[in-house]
Short mmCIF file of C-alpha atoms in Angstrom, two decimals:
data_model
loop_
_atom_site.label_atom_id
_atom_site.label_comp_id
_atom_site.label_asym_id
_atom_site.label_seq_id
_atom_site.Cartn_x
_atom_site.Cartn_y
_atom_site.Cartn_z
CA MET A 15 92.36 60.33 133.49
CA LEU A 16 93.97 56.91 133.92
CA HIS A 17 96.91 58.29 135.84
CA SER A 18 94.75 60.39 138.16
CA CYS A 19 92.55 57.36 138.91
CA ALA A 20 95.56 55.13 139.54
CA SER A 21 97.17 57.70 141.80
CA SER A 22 94.03 58.16 143.85
CA LEU A 23 93.94 54.48 144.76
CA GLN A 24 96.54 54.96 147.50
CA TRP A 25 94.03 56.99 149.52
CA ARG A 26 91.26 54.40 149.43
CA SER A 27 90.34 52.63 152.65
CA CYS A 28 88.99 49.56 150.82
CA ARG A 29 90.84 46.54 152.18
CA PHE A 30 91.84 45.37 148.70
CA TYR A 31 93.77 48.57 147.99
CA ARG A 32 95.94 49.09 151.04
CA ALA A 33 99.08 48.72 148.90
CA PRO A 34 100.41 52.05 147.58
CA ALA A 35 99.16 52.09 144.00
CA LEU A 36 101.03 55.31 143.28
CA SER A 37 104.18 53.18 143.02
CA LEU A 38 102.72 51.80 139.81
CA LEU A 39 103.68 55.10 138.22
CA ALA A 40 107.05 55.43 139.95
CA VAL A 41 108.60 52.06 139.12
CA THR A 42 109.92 51.55 135.62
CA VAL A 43 108.79 48.25 134.10
CA CYS A 44 110.78 47.13 131.06
CA GLN A 45 107.77 46.45 128.86
CA SER A 46 105.62 49.57 128.60
CA ALA A 47 102.66 47.44 127.58
CA MET A 48 103.03 45.47 130.82
CA ARG A 49 103.09 48.67 132.86
CA GLU A 50 99.94 49.94 131.18
CA ALA A 51 98.19 46.63 131.74
CA ILE A 52 99.02 46.73 135.46
CA GLN A 53 97.78 50.30 135.80
CA ARG A 54 94.56 49.57 133.97
CA SER A 55 93.91 46.42 136.01
CA GLU A 56 94.26 48.44 139.22
CA VAL A 57 91.80 51.08 138.07
CA TYR A 58 89.33 48.58 136.68
CA GLU A 59 89.46 46.38 139.78
CA TYR A 60 88.84 49.35 142.02
CA VAL A 61 85.80 50.37 139.97
CA CYS A 62 84.48 46.81 140.16
CA SER A 63 84.97 46.77 143.93
CA LEU A 64 82.72 49.81 144.28
CA THR A 65 79.80 47.87 142.83
CA THR A 66 80.48 44.24 143.73
CA GLY A 67 82.82 44.56 146.69
CA LEU A 68 85.04 41.91 145.13
CA PRO A 69 88.49 41.96 143.53
CA GLN A 70 89.08 40.27 140.16
CA PRO A 71 90.66 36.77 140.08
CA ASN A 72 92.48 37.20 136.77
CA PHE A 73 94.19 40.39 137.94
CA GLN A 74 96.09 38.88 140.86
CA ILE A 75 98.91 37.65 138.63
CA PHE A 76 99.42 41.28 137.57
CA LYS A 77 99.75 42.31 141.21
CA CYS A 78 102.21 39.52 141.94
CA TYR A 79 104.33 40.61 138.99
CA HIS A 80 104.25 44.20 140.21
CA ALA A 81 105.16 43.17 143.76
CA SER A 82 108.24 41.40 142.44
CA LYS A 83 109.20 44.58 140.56
CA LEU A 84 108.83 46.63 143.74
CA ALA A 85 111.20 44.21 145.46
CA GLU A 86 113.70 44.46 142.60
CA PHE A 87 113.82 48.22 143.08
CA GLY A 88 114.45 47.85 146.82
CA LEU A 89 110.93 48.79 147.95
CA PHE A 90 110.66 45.75 150.21
CA ASP A 91 108.07 47.05 152.67
CA GLN A 92 105.79 48.18 149.84
CA ALA A 93 106.26 44.84 148.07
CA LEU A 94 105.29 42.94 151.22
CA GLU A 95 102.25 45.16 151.74
CA TYR A 96 101.28 44.47 148.14
CA CYS A 97 101.60 40.72 148.77
CA GLU A 98 99.22 41.11 151.72
CA THR A 99 96.75 42.81 149.39
CA ILE A 100 97.03 39.88 146.96
CA ALA A 101 96.63 37.34 149.76
CA THR A 102 93.53 39.14 151.02
CA ALA A 103 92.03 38.99 147.53
CA ILE A 104 92.97 35.34 147.04
CA ALA A 105 91.25 34.42 150.28
CA ARG A 106 87.94 35.51 148.75
CA PHE A 107 88.12 33.05 145.81
CA PRO A 108 90.97 30.51 146.21
CA LEU A 109 89.39 28.06 143.76
CA LEU A 110 89.52 30.66 140.98
CA ILE A 111 93.27 31.26 141.38
CA THR A 112 95.87 29.37 139.36
CA LYS A 113 98.48 27.30 141.11
CA THR A 114 101.28 29.44 139.72
CA THR A 115 99.77 32.66 141.08
CA MET A 116 99.49 31.08 144.52
CA GLU A 117 103.04 29.69 144.42
CA MET A 118 104.57 32.97 143.29
CA THR A 119 102.74 34.97 145.95
CA ILE A 120 103.82 32.62 148.72
CA ALA A 121 107.45 32.43 147.55
CA LEU A 122 107.79 36.19 147.25
CA SER A 123 106.04 36.80 150.58
CA GLU A 124 108.30 34.34 152.40
CA LYS A 125 111.39 35.95 150.91
CA LEU A 126 110.26 39.45 151.90
CA GLN A 127 109.24 38.31 155.40
CA GLN A 128 112.69 36.94 156.25
CA GLY A 129 114.19 38.73 159.26
CA LYS A 130 110.91 40.38 160.20
CA GLY A 131 110.03 38.00 163.02
CA GLU A 132 106.86 35.94 163.29
CA GLU A 133 104.97 35.35 160.06
CA PRO A 134 101.75 37.34 159.76
CA GLU A 135 98.39 35.61 159.86
CA TRP A 136 97.60 36.39 156.23
CA LEU A 137 100.71 34.48 155.06
CA LEU A 138 99.87 31.51 157.27
CA ASN A 139 96.34 31.48 155.87
CA LEU A 140 97.66 31.70 152.30
CA ARG A 141 99.94 28.73 152.86
CA GLN A 142 97.03 26.80 154.34
CA LEU A 143 94.87 27.58 151.31
CA TYR A 144 97.61 26.28 149.04
CA ALA A 145 97.74 23.02 151.01
CA ASP A 146 93.96 22.60 150.85
CA GLU A 147 92.97 19.37 149.08
CA GLU A 148 90.12 21.00 147.14
CA PHE A 149 92.51 23.62 145.74
CA LYS A 150 94.99 20.91 144.68
CA LEU A 151 92.23 18.87 143.01
CA ARG A 152 90.90 21.85 141.09
CA ASN A 153 94.35 22.85 139.79
CA SER A 154 95.29 19.31 138.83
CA GLU A 155 92.17 19.21 136.64
CA CYS A 156 92.45 22.68 135.12
CA GLY A 157 96.04 23.80 135.43
CA LEU A 158 97.45 26.82 133.71
CA MET A 159 96.36 27.61 130.18
CA THR A 160 99.13 26.62 127.77
CA SER A 161 99.59 26.42 124.01
CA GLU A 162 100.62 23.05 122.60
CA MET A 163 101.89 24.86 119.53
CA PHE A 164 104.79 26.42 121.41
CA THR A 165 107.03 24.38 123.71
CA LEU A 166 109.61 27.07 124.50
CA GLN A 167 111.34 26.95 127.85
CA ARG A 168 109.90 29.34 130.40
CA PRO A 169 112.64 30.16 132.90
CA ARG A 170 111.52 31.34 136.33
CA ARG A 171 113.44 32.88 139.16
CA GLU A 172 112.07 32.19 142.60
CA GLY A 173 109.50 34.77 143.55
CA HIS A 174 109.22 36.25 140.06
CA ILE A 175 106.40 36.10 137.55
CA THR A 176 107.69 35.34 134.07
CA PRO A 177 106.42 37.15 130.94
CA TRP A 178 105.04 33.81 129.73
CA GLU A 179 102.86 33.52 132.82
CA VAL A 180 101.60 37.07 132.48
CA PHE A 181 100.83 36.49 128.78
CA GLU A 182 98.97 33.27 129.54
CA SER A 183 96.95 34.98 132.25
CA LEU A 184 95.74 37.57 129.75
CA TYR A 185 95.17 35.74 126.46
CA THR A 186 93.85 32.42 125.24
CA PRO A 187 95.47 31.28 121.96
CA GLY A 188 93.22 29.64 119.38
CA GLU A 189 93.51 28.19 115.90
CA LEU A 190 96.56 28.67 113.71
CA LEU A 191 95.95 31.41 111.13
CA GLY A 192 99.22 31.24 109.26
CA GLU A 193 102.93 30.52 109.50
CA GLY A 194 106.05 31.12 107.48
CA GLY A 195 109.61 32.33 107.72
CA PHE A 196 108.50 35.12 110.07
CA GLY A 197 107.03 32.75 112.66
CA SER A 198 103.40 31.89 113.37
CA VAL A 199 100.11 33.73 113.81
CA CYS A 200 97.11 32.31 115.62
CA ALA A 201 93.73 33.61 116.63
CA GLY A 202 93.28 34.59 120.24
CA VAL A 203 90.93 36.04 122.82
CA ARG A 204 91.68 38.61 125.50
CA LYS A 205 90.34 37.15 128.72
CA ALA A 206 89.39 40.46 130.32
CA ASP A 207 86.74 41.42 127.77
CA GLY A 208 86.57 38.67 125.13
CA LYS A 209 88.18 40.87 122.46
CA GLN A 210 89.25 38.92 119.37
CA VAL A 211 92.97 39.36 118.67
CA ALA A 212 95.72 37.92 116.52
CA ILE A 213 98.79 36.56 118.35
CA LYS A 214 102.02 36.66 116.35
CA TYR A 215 104.98 34.64 117.59
CA VAL A 216 108.38 35.63 116.16
CA GLY A 217 111.54 33.74 117.09
CA MET A 218 114.54 35.86 118.02
CA GLU A 219 116.59 34.11 115.35
CA MET A 220 113.98 35.13 112.74
CA ASN A 221 114.46 38.81 113.39
CA GLU A 222 117.74 39.99 114.85
CA ALA A 223 117.22 43.63 113.82
CA PHE A 224 116.72 46.11 116.65
CA ILE A 225 116.17 49.83 116.24
CA THR A 226 115.70 52.82 118.52
CA ILE A 227 112.59 54.93 118.09
CA PRO A 228 113.46 58.62 117.66
CA GLY A 229 113.33 60.31 121.04
CA GLU A 230 113.85 57.03 122.93
CA THR A 231 117.04 55.57 124.37
CA HIS A 232 116.40 51.81 124.36
CA SER A 233 116.25 49.58 121.31
CA LEU A 234 113.29 47.40 120.35
CA PRO A 235 112.74 44.60 117.83
CA LEU A 236 112.29 46.31 114.47
CA GLU A 237 108.73 45.17 113.84
CA VAL A 238 107.64 46.09 117.37
CA ALA A 239 109.21 49.54 117.16
CA LEU A 240 107.65 50.36 113.79
CA MET A 241 104.22 49.14 114.85
CA GLN A 242 104.41 51.18 118.04
CA MET A 243 105.18 54.25 115.94
CA VAL A 244 102.16 53.77 113.65
CA SER A 245 99.84 52.67 116.48
CA LYS A 246 100.47 55.44 119.02
CA PRO A 247 99.37 58.05 119.71
CA CYS A 248 97.30 58.46 116.53
CA HIS A 249 96.15 55.06 115.33
CA HIS A 250 94.86 54.94 111.74
CA GLU A 251 91.89 52.81 110.73
CA ASN A 252 93.76 51.44 107.69
CA VAL A 253 96.83 50.22 109.60
CA LEU A 254 96.70 47.12 111.80
CA GLN A 255 97.08 48.16 115.42
CA LEU A 256 99.61 46.72 117.84
CA ILE A 257 97.78 46.30 121.15
CA GLU A 258 100.76 45.19 123.22
CA TRP A 259 103.78 42.90 123.04
CA PHE A 260 105.78 40.55 125.25
CA GLU A 261 109.48 39.73 125.15
CA MET A 262 110.36 36.12 126.00
CA SER A 263 113.72 34.41 126.29
CA ASP A 264 113.85 33.25 122.66
CA CYS A 265 110.89 34.93 120.96
CA TYR A 266 108.63 37.91 121.17
CA ILE A 267 104.84 37.96 120.94
CA LEU A 268 102.80 40.68 119.27
CA ILE A 269 99.15 41.10 120.23
CA LEU A 270 97.40 42.59 117.19
CA GLU A 271 93.87 43.60 116.39
CA ARG A 272 91.98 41.01 114.35
CA PRO A 273 89.36 42.22 111.85
CA SER A 274 86.55 39.75 111.28
CA PRO A 275 85.50 38.53 108.83
CA CYS A 276 88.55 39.21 106.69
CA THR A 277 90.91 37.84 104.08
CA ASP A 278 94.04 39.17 102.44
CA LEU A 279 93.80 41.19 99.24
CA LEU A 280 95.47 38.45 97.17
CA LYS A 281 92.70 35.98 98.01
CA PHE A 282 90.14 38.74 97.56
CA LEU A 283 91.45 39.36 94.03
CA LYS A 284 91.27 35.65 93.22
CA GLY A 285 87.65 35.67 94.36
CA HIS A 286 87.01 38.40 91.77
CA LYS A 287 88.73 36.42 89.00
CA GLY A 288 91.93 38.42 89.40
CA ARG A 289 90.49 41.84 88.47
CA LEU A 290 88.41 44.41 90.28
CA SER A 291 85.88 46.83 88.91
CA GLU A 292 87.12 50.41 88.88
CA PRO A 293 84.66 51.60 91.58
CA LEU A 294 85.82 48.80 93.88
CA ALA A 295 89.48 49.44 93.03
CA GLN A 296 89.00 53.14 93.78
CA ARG A 297 87.63 52.31 97.21
CA ILE A 298 90.49 49.93 98.00
CA MET A 299 93.29 52.02 96.51
CA ARG A 300 92.27 55.13 98.44
CA GLN A 301 92.60 53.24 101.72
CA VAL A 302 95.98 51.75 100.79
CA VAL A 303 97.35 55.20 99.92
CA GLN A 304 95.96 56.59 103.20
CA ALA A 305 97.71 53.79 105.11
CA ALA A 306 101.02 54.47 103.34
CA HIS A 307 100.59 58.20 103.99
CA HIS A 308 99.98 57.57 107.70
CA CYS A 309 103.11 55.41 107.95
CA SER A 310 105.14 58.15 106.29
CA ASP A 311 103.73 60.79 108.65
CA CYS A 312 104.77 58.58 111.58
CA GLY A 313 108.32 58.26 110.24
CA VAL A 314 107.92 54.65 109.12
CA LEU A 315 108.82 53.01 105.80
CA HIS A 316 106.74 49.85 105.28
CA ARG A 317 108.72 48.74 102.21
CA ASP A 318 106.58 45.72 101.34
CA ILE A 319 103.15 46.95 100.25
CA LYS A 320 101.56 44.12 98.27
CA PRO A 321 98.25 42.19 98.28
CA GLU A 322 99.49 39.59 100.78
CA ASN A 323 100.16 42.35 103.32
CA ILE A 324 96.72 43.95 103.07
CA LEU A 325 93.74 42.59 104.99
CA ILE A 326 90.22 43.40 103.83
CA ASN A 327 87.06 43.05 105.86
CA THR A 328 84.72 41.20 103.51
CA ASP A 329 81.65 42.82 105.07
CA THR A 330 82.73 46.46 105.25
CA LEU A 331 85.59 46.50 102.68
CA GLN A 332 87.79 48.28 105.22
CA LEU A 333 91.51 47.63 104.72
CA LYS A 334 94.35 47.09 107.16
CA LEU A 335 98.03 47.29 106.18
CA ILE A 336 99.94 44.56 108.03
CA ASP A 337 103.43 43.06 108.48
CA PHE A 338 106.13 45.65 109.13
CA GLY A 339 108.90 43.05 109.25
CA CYS A 340 110.58 44.44 106.11
CA GLY A 341 110.24 48.06 107.19
CA ASP A 342 112.59 50.69 108.56
CA LEU A 343 112.67 54.18 109.95
CA LEU A 344 111.89 56.66 107.19
CA GLN A 345 114.93 58.74 106.24
CA ASP A 346 115.64 61.59 103.84
CA ILE A 347 118.82 60.05 102.47
CA PRO A 348 118.85 57.08 100.03
CA TYR A 349 118.61 53.50 101.26
CA ARG A 350 121.32 51.16 100.01
CA TYR A 351 119.65 47.87 100.81
CA TYR A 352 116.22 46.48 99.93
CA ALA A 353 114.12 44.15 102.09
CA GLY A 354 110.82 44.08 100.20
CA THR A 355 109.51 41.98 97.31
CA THR A 356 111.48 42.31 94.07
CA ALA A 357 108.40 42.54 91.84
CA TYR A 358 107.46 45.79 93.64
CA SER A 359 110.98 47.28 93.75
CA PRO A 360 111.69 50.52 91.83
CA PRO A 361 114.03 50.72 88.82
CA GLU A 362 116.49 53.05 90.59
CA TRP A 363 117.27 50.27 93.05
CA LEU A 364 118.06 47.85 90.24
CA CYS A 365 120.05 50.40 88.22
CA GLU A 366 121.79 52.45 90.89
CA GLY A 367 121.63 50.32 94.06
CA GLU A 368 119.83 53.00 96.05
CA TYR A 369 116.39 54.58 96.41
CA LEU A 370 114.40 57.08 98.47
CA GLY A 371 111.64 55.80 100.74
CA VAL A 372 108.57 57.75 99.60
CA PRO A 373 109.17 57.54 95.80
CA ALA A 374 109.84 53.79 96.17
CA THR A 375 106.57 53.40 98.08
CA VAL A 376 104.69 55.30 95.37
CA TRP A 377 106.19 52.97 92.76
CA SER A 378 104.90 49.94 94.69
CA LEU A 379 101.45 51.57 94.83
CA GLY A 380 101.51 51.85 91.03
CA VAL A 381 102.40 48.16 90.74
CA LEU A 382 99.55 47.30 93.13
CA LEU A 383 96.98 49.35 91.22
CA PHE A 384 98.04 47.78 87.92
CA GLU A 385 97.73 44.32 89.48
CA MET A 386 94.21 45.03 90.77
CA MET A 387 93.04 46.47 87.43
CA CYS A 388 94.79 44.21 84.93
CA GLY A 389 94.85 40.86 86.74
CA ASP A 390 98.61 40.38 86.78
CA LEU A 391 101.85 42.06 87.80
CA PRO A 392 103.08 44.69 85.33
CA PHE A 393 106.64 43.33 85.35
CA GLN A 394 107.69 39.69 85.36
CA CYS A 395 111.44 40.18 85.89
CA GLU A 396 114.03 42.83 86.71
CA ASP A 397 114.63 43.62 83.03
CA ASP A 398 110.91 44.38 82.64
CA ILE A 399 111.06 46.81 85.57
CA ILE A 400 113.97 48.68 84.03
CA ALA A 401 112.35 48.70 80.55
CA ARG A 402 109.04 49.84 82.08
CA ASP A 403 107.06 48.29 79.24
CA LEU A 404 103.39 48.36 80.31
CA HIS A 405 100.48 46.55 78.67
CA PHE A 406 97.16 47.79 80.04
CA ALA A 407 93.84 45.98 79.92
CA HIS A 408 91.85 47.31 76.95
CA ASP A 409 88.87 48.44 79.06
CA LEU A 410 90.85 50.51 81.55
CA SER A 411 89.70 54.11 81.94
CA GLU A 412 91.97 56.95 80.90
CA GLY A 413 92.08 58.27 84.45
CA CYS A 414 93.24 54.94 85.85
CA ARG A 415 95.93 54.58 83.16
CA ASP A 416 97.19 58.07 83.94
CA LEU A 417 97.44 57.41 87.67
CA ILE A 418 99.35 54.15 87.11
CA LEU A 419 101.76 55.88 84.72
CA CYS A 420 102.32 58.69 87.21
CA CYS A 421 103.15 56.27 90.03
CA LEU A 422 105.39 54.22 87.73
CA ALA A 423 107.32 57.23 86.45
CA LEU A 424 110.89 56.23 85.63
CA TYR A 425 112.49 59.04 87.61
CA PRO A 426 111.72 59.16 91.37
CA HIS A 427 111.30 62.94 91.50
CA SER A 428 108.60 62.70 88.81
CA ARG A 429 106.33 60.49 90.89
CA PRO A 430 103.43 62.07 92.78
CA THR A 431 103.22 62.57 96.53
CA PHE A 432 100.59 60.74 98.58
CA GLU A 433 98.48 63.90 98.65
CA GLU A 434 98.71 64.22 94.86
CA ILE A 435 97.63 60.59 94.41
CA LEU A 436 94.59 61.09 96.64
CA SER A 437 93.59 64.21 94.72
CA HIS A 438 94.08 62.58 91.31
CA ARG A 439 91.10 62.91 88.99
CA TRP A 440 90.59 59.13 88.88
CA PHE A 441 89.33 59.20 92.48
CA GLU A 442 86.89 61.95 91.55
CA GLU A 443 85.25 59.92 88.79
CA PRO A 444 81.67 58.88 89.72
CA GLN A 445 81.48 55.60 91.62
CA LYS A 446 78.69 53.15 91.04
CA ASN A 447 77.52 50.66 93.65
CA VAL A 448 80.34 48.27 94.52
#
């Protein structure tokens, strides 16, 4: 549907769409998320023009970025025609256009016009708009939206829109939500529709691991690749969705969905004095297992399932598994390195120096369930994990004890599958109101 709409734009006589929009599908843009955003902006702007007759101010930076890509691929005439389309749109609302968008459009247009004789009227008019005193005053007061939290250099080649500028044209960062060794996360808003998002900034030096998604040829940052695998094409309601991402010179930015209101499961447990009722634990545990199952089906090993990496909506009690920074591609052969949290690591890793992905995940689920039901971790050190000496809370049901023991079976092949966990009799026990 999206592709057919985008392709049909080249046949429209509307003045704003004289540039060949079909080239949006022909030119390869490095960031797939960027390509999708450009396509969607074209379709959406065309639909808006049918009702209002006006283009959209915030979308012009997309078009300028795309025009520069057309030029990079040698499609100079199409790039210049696209610049004319942008200039025509800008002429309708110059005071709503950022200074950078205007500068980039002029610079690229001038470069493409070289050797073509007399400058066209639309370029002369665009340069005059840029020189207008009212436009200068407005931009000196407003300027581009920036984040004081991040002072990274934003290199720019003449006539090219940088990823930073595209990011800033799409999202408004808000308050800091958290930070640590991984980088920083802040709240954010998508300008196009007001959608609440989380913006995660990760420095390149924080994560040097790159992997190639099966079936692809180019490598991606590990966390980005794994989140793409679990987010597309079949997104699961219990796994945090990656909306899009941007690669900068010294960091990358993940745009993530942001449940609201929410907290992490660790804080949620503290709010319940460290222990949950069995009906509530059943509801939470089922969702965690479903999330782990979905990751496995997508070929992803999360490897760090713990309360801090689980968000819970405090109104609906819906869970989201987050933070794939310790993960990897799921494989059938043993792993010989461990990147998760030691308290959730399986005994075979400590004894043999290797483990299989799914049985190790099931072990961590057993640790999590024990923690939710008994108010503390089952093992306090590596020796405890190997000894597997469990001390259950006295009021724990027999079904819950059995499920924990199954997940924490000493031998990996004795542990249940995700399907067997979900069909365990504990989940079938009657639930009271939570």
